[in-house]
mmCIF file of N, CA and C in Angstrom:
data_model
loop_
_atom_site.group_PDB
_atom_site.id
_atom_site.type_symbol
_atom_site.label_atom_id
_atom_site.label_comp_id
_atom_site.label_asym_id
_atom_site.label_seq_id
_atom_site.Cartn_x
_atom_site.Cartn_y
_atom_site.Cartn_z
ATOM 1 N N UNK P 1 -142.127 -61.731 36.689
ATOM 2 C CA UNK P 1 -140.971 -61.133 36.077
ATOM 3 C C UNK P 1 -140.997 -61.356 34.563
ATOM 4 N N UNK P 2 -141.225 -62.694 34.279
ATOM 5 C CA UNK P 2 -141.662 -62.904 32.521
ATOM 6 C C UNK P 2 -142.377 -61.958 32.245
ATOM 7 N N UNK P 3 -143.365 -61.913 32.438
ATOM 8 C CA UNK P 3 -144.621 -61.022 32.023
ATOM 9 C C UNK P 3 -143.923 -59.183 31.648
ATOM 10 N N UNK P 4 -143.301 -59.212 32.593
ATOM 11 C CA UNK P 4 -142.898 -57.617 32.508
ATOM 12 C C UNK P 4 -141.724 -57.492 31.467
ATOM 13 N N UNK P 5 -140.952 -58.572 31.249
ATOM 14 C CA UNK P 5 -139.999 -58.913 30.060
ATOM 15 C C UNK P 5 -140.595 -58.652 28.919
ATOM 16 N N UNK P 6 -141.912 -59.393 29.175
ATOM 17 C CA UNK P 6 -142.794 -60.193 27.474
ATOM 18 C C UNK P 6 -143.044 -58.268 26.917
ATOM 19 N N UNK P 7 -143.730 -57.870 28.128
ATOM 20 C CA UNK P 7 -144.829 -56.914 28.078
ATOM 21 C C UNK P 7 -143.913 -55.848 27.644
ATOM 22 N N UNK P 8 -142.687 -55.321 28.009
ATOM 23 C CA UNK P 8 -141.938 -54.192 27.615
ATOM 24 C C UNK P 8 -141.198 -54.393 26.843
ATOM 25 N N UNK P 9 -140.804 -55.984 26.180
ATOM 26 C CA UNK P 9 -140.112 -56.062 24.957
ATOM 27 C C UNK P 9 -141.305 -55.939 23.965
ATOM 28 N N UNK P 10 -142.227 -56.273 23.599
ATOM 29 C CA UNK P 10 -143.018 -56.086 22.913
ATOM 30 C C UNK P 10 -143.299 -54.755 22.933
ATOM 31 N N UNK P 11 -143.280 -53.581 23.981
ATOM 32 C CA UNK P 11 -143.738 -52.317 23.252
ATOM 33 C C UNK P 11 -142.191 -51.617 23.022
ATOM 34 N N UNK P 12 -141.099 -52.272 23.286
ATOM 35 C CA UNK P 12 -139.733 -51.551 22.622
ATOM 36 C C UNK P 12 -139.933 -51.909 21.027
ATOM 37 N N UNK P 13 -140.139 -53.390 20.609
ATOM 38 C CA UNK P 13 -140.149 -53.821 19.816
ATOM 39 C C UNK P 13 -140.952 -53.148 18.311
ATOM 40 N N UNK P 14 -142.232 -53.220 19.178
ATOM 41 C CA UNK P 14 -143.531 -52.238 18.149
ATOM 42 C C UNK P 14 -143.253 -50.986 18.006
ATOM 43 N N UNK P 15 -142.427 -50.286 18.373
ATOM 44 C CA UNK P 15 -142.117 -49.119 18.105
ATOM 45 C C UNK P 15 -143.056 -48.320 18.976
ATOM 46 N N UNK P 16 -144.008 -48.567 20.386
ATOM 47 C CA UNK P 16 -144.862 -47.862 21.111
ATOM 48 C C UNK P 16 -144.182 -46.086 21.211
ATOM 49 N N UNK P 17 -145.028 -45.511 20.251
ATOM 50 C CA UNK P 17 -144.909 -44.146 20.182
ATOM 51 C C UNK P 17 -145.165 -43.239 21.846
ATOM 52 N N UNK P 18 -145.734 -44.016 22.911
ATOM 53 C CA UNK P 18 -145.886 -43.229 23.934
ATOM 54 C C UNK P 18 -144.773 -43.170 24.523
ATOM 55 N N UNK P 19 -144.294 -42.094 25.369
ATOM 56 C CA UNK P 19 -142.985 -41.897 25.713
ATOM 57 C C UNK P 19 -142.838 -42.807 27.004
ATOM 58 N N UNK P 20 -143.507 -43.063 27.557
ATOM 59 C CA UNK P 20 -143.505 -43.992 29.084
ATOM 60 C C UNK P 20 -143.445 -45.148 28.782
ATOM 61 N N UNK P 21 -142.317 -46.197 27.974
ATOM 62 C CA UNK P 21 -142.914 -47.511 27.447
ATOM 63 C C UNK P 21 -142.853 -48.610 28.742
ATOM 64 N N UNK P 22 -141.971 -48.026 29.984
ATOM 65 C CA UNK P 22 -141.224 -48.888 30.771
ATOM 66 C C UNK P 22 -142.922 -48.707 31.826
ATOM 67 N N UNK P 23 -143.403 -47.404 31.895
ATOM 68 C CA UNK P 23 -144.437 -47.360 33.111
ATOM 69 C C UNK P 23 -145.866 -47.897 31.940
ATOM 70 N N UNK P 24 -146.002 -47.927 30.958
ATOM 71 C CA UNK P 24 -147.331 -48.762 30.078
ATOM 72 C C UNK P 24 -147.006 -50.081 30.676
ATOM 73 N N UNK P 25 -146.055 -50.626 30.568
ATOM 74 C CA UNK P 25 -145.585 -52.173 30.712
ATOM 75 C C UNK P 25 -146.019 -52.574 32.065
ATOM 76 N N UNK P 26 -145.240 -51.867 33.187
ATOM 77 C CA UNK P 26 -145.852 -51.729 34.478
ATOM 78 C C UNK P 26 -147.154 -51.732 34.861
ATOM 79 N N UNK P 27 -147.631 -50.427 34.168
ATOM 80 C CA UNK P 27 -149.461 -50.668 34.212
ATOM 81 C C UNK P 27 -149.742 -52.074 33.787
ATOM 82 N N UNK P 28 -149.499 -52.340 32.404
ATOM 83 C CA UNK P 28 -150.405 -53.307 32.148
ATOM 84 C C UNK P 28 -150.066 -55.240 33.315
ATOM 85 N N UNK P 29 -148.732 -54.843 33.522
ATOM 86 C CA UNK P 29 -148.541 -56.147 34.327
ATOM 87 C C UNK P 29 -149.194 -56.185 35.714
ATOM 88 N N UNK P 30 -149.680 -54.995 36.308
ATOM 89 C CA UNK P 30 -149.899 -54.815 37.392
ATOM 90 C C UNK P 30 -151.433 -55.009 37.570
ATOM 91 N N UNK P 31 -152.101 -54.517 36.343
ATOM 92 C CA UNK P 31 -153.171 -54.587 35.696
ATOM 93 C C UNK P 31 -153.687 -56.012 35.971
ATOM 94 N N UNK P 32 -153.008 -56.959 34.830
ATOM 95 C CA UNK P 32 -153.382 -58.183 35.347
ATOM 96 C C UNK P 32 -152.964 -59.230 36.407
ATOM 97 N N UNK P 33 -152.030 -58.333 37.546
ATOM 98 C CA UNK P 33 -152.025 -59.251 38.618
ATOM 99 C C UNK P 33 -153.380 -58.868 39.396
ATOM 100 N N UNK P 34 -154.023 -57.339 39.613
ATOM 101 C CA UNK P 34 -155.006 -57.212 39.900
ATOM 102 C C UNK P 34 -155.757 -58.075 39.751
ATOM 103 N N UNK P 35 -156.276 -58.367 38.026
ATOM 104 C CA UNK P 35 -157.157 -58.951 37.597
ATOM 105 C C UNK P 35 -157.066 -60.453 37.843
ATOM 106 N N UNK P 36 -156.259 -61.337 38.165
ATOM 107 C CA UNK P 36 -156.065 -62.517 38.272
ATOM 108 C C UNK P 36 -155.832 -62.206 39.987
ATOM 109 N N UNK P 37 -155.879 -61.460 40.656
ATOM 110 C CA UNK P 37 -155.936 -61.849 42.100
ATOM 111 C C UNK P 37 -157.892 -61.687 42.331
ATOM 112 N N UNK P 38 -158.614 -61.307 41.512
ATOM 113 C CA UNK P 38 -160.121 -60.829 41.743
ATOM 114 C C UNK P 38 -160.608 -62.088 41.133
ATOM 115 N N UNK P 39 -160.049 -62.668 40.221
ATOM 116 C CA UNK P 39 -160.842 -63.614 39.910
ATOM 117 C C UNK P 39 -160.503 -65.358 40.359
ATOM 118 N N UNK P 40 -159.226 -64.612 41.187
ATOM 119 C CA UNK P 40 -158.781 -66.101 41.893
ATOM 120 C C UNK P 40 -159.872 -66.127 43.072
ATOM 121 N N UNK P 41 -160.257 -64.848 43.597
ATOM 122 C CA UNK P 41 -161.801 -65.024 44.560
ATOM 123 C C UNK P 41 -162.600 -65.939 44.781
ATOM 124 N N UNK P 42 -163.200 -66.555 43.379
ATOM 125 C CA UNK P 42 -163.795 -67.208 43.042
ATOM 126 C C UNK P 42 -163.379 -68.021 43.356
ATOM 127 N N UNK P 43 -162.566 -68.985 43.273
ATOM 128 C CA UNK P 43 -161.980 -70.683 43.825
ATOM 129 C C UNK P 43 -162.397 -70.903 44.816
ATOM 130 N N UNK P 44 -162.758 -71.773 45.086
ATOM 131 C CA UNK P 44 -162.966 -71.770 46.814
ATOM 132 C C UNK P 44 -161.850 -72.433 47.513
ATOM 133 N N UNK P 45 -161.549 -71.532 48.892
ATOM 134 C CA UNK P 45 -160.334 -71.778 49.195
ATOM 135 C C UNK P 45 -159.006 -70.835 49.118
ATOM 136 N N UNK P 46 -159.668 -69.729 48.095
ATOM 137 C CA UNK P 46 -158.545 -68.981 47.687
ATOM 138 C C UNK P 46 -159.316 -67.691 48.392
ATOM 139 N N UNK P 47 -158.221 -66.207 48.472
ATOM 140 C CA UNK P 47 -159.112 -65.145 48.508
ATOM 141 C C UNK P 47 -158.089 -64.220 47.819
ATOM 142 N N UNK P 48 -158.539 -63.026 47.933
ATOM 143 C CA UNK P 48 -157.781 -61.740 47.210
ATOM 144 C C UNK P 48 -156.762 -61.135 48.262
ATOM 145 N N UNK P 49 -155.609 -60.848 47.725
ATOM 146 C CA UNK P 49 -154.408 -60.479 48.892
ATOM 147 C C UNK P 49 -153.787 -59.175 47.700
ATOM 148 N N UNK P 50 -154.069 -58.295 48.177
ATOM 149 C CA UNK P 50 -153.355 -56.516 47.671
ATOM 150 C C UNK P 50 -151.782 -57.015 47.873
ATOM 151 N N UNK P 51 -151.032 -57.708 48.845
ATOM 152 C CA UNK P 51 -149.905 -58.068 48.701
ATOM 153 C C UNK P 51 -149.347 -58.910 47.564
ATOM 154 N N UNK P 52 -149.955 -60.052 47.044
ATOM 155 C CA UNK P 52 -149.594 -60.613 46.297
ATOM 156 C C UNK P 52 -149.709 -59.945 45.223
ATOM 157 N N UNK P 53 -150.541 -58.660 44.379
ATOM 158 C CA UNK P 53 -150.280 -57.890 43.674
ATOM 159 C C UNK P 53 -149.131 -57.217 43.667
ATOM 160 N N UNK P 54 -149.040 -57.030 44.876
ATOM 161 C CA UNK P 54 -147.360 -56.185 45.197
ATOM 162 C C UNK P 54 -146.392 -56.791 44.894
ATOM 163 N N UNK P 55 -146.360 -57.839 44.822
ATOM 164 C CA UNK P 55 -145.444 -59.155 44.614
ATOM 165 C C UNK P 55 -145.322 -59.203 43.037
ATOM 166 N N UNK P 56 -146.700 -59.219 42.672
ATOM 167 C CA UNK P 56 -146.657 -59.416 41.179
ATOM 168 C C UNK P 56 -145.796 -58.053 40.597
ATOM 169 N N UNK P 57 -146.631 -57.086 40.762
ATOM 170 C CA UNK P 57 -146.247 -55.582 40.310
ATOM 171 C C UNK P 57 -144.506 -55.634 40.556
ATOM 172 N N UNK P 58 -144.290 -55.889 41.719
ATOM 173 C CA UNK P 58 -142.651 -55.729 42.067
ATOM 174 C C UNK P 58 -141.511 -56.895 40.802
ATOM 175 N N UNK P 59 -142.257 -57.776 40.844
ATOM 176 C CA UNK P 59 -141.461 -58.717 39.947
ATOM 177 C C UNK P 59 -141.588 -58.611 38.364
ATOM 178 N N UNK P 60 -142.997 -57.808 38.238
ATOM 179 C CA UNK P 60 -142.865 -57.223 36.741
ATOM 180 C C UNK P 60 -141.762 -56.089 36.528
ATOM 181 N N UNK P 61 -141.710 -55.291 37.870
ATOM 182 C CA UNK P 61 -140.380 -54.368 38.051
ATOM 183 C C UNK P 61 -138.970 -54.724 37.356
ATOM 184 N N UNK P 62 -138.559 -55.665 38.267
ATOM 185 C CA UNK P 62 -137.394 -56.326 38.084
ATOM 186 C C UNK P 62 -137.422 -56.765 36.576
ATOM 187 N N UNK P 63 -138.285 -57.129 35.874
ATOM 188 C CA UNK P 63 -138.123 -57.772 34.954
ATOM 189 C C UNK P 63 -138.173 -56.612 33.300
ATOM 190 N N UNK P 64 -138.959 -55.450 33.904
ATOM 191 C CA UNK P 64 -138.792 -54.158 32.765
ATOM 192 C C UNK P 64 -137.105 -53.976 32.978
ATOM 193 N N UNK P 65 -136.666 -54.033 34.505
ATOM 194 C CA UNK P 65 -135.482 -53.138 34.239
ATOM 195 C C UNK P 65 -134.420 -54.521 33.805
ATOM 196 N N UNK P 66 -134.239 -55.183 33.760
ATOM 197 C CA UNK P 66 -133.666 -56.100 33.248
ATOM 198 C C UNK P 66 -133.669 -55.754 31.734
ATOM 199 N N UNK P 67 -134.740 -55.520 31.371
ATOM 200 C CA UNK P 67 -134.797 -55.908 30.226
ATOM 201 C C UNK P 67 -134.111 -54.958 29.546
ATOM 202 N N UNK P 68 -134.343 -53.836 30.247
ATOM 203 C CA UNK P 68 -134.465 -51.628 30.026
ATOM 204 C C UNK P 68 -132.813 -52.100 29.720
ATOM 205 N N UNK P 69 -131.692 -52.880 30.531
ATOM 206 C CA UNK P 69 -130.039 -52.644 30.828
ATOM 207 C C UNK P 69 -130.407 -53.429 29.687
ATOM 208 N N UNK P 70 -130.585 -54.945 29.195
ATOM 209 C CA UNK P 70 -129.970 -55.551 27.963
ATOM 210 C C UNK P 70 -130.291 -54.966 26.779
ATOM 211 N N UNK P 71 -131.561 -53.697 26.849
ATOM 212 C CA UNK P 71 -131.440 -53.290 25.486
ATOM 213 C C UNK P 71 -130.461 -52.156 25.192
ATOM 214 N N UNK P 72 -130.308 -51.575 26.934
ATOM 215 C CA UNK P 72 -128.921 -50.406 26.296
ATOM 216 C C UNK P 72 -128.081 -51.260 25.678
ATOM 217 N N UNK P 73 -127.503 -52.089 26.360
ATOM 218 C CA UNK P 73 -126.473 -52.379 26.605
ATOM 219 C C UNK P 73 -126.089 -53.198 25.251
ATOM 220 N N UNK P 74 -126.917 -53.617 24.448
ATOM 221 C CA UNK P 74 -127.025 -54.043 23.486
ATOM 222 C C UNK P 74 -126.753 -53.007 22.113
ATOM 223 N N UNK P 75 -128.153 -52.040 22.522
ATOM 224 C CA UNK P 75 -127.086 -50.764 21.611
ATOM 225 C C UNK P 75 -126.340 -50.141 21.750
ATOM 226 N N UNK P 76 -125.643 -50.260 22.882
ATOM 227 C CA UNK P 76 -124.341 -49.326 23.099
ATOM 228 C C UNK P 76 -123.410 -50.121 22.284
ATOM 229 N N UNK P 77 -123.240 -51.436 22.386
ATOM 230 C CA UNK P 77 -122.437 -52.059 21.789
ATOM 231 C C UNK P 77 -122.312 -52.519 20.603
ATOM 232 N N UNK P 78 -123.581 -52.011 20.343
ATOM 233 C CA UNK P 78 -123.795 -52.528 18.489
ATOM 234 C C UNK P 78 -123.543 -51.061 17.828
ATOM 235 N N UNK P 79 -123.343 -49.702 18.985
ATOM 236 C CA UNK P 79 -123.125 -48.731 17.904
ATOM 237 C C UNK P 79 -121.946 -48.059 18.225
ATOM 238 N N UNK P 80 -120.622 -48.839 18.969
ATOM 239 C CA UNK P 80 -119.488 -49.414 19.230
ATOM 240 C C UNK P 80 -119.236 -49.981 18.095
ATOM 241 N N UNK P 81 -120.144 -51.044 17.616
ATOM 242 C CA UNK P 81 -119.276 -51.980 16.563
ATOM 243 C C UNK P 81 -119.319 -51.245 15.503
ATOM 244 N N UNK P 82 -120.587 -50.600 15.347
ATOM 245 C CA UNK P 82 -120.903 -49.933 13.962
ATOM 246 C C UNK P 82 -119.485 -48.649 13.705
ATOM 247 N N UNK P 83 -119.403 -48.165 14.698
ATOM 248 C CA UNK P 83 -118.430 -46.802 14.889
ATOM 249 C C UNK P 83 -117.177 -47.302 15.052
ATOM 250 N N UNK P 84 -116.415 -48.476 14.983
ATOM 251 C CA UNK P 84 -115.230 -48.945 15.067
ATOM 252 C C UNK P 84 -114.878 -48.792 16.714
ATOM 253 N N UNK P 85 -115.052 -48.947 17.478
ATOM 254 C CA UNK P 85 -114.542 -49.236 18.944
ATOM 255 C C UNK P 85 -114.480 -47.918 19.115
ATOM 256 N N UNK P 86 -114.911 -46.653 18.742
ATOM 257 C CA UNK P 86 -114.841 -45.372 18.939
ATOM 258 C C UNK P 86 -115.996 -44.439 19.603
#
């Protein structure tokens, strides 16, 4: 869920010119649960589970849209304050 916070405040932040900033974020968190479930392989003891990606991917979910409501919700209210309660 951090990760999908970190990952989509940083491309609100940078100004990410692509119009999908919430599904880039997604990709890329999902991206590296992939990548950290392929190379957890390697451990011995461990193996690769497509679910626990799902897990990952789902909790990067929760954590774009979290983030998606505090930034409305943030400018709704800062352009409330700016506009006099109007």
């Amino acid at each position: 869920m951090l990760l999908g916070v970190c990952a989509y405040s940083a491309l609100l932040l940078a100004d990410f010119k692509f119009g999908g900033k919430w599904f880039a974020a997604w990709f890329a968190c999902t991206a590296y649960a992939a990548f950290d479930e392929f190379h957890q392989s390697f451990t011995p003891g461990r193996s690769m589970k497509l679910t626990d990606v799902m897990i990952d991917s789902s909790g990067a979910v929760c954590g774009i849209i979290v983030t998606a409501v505090l930034y409305a919700a943030v400018g709704y209210w800062s352009y409330r304050r700016k506009n006099g309660g109007t």
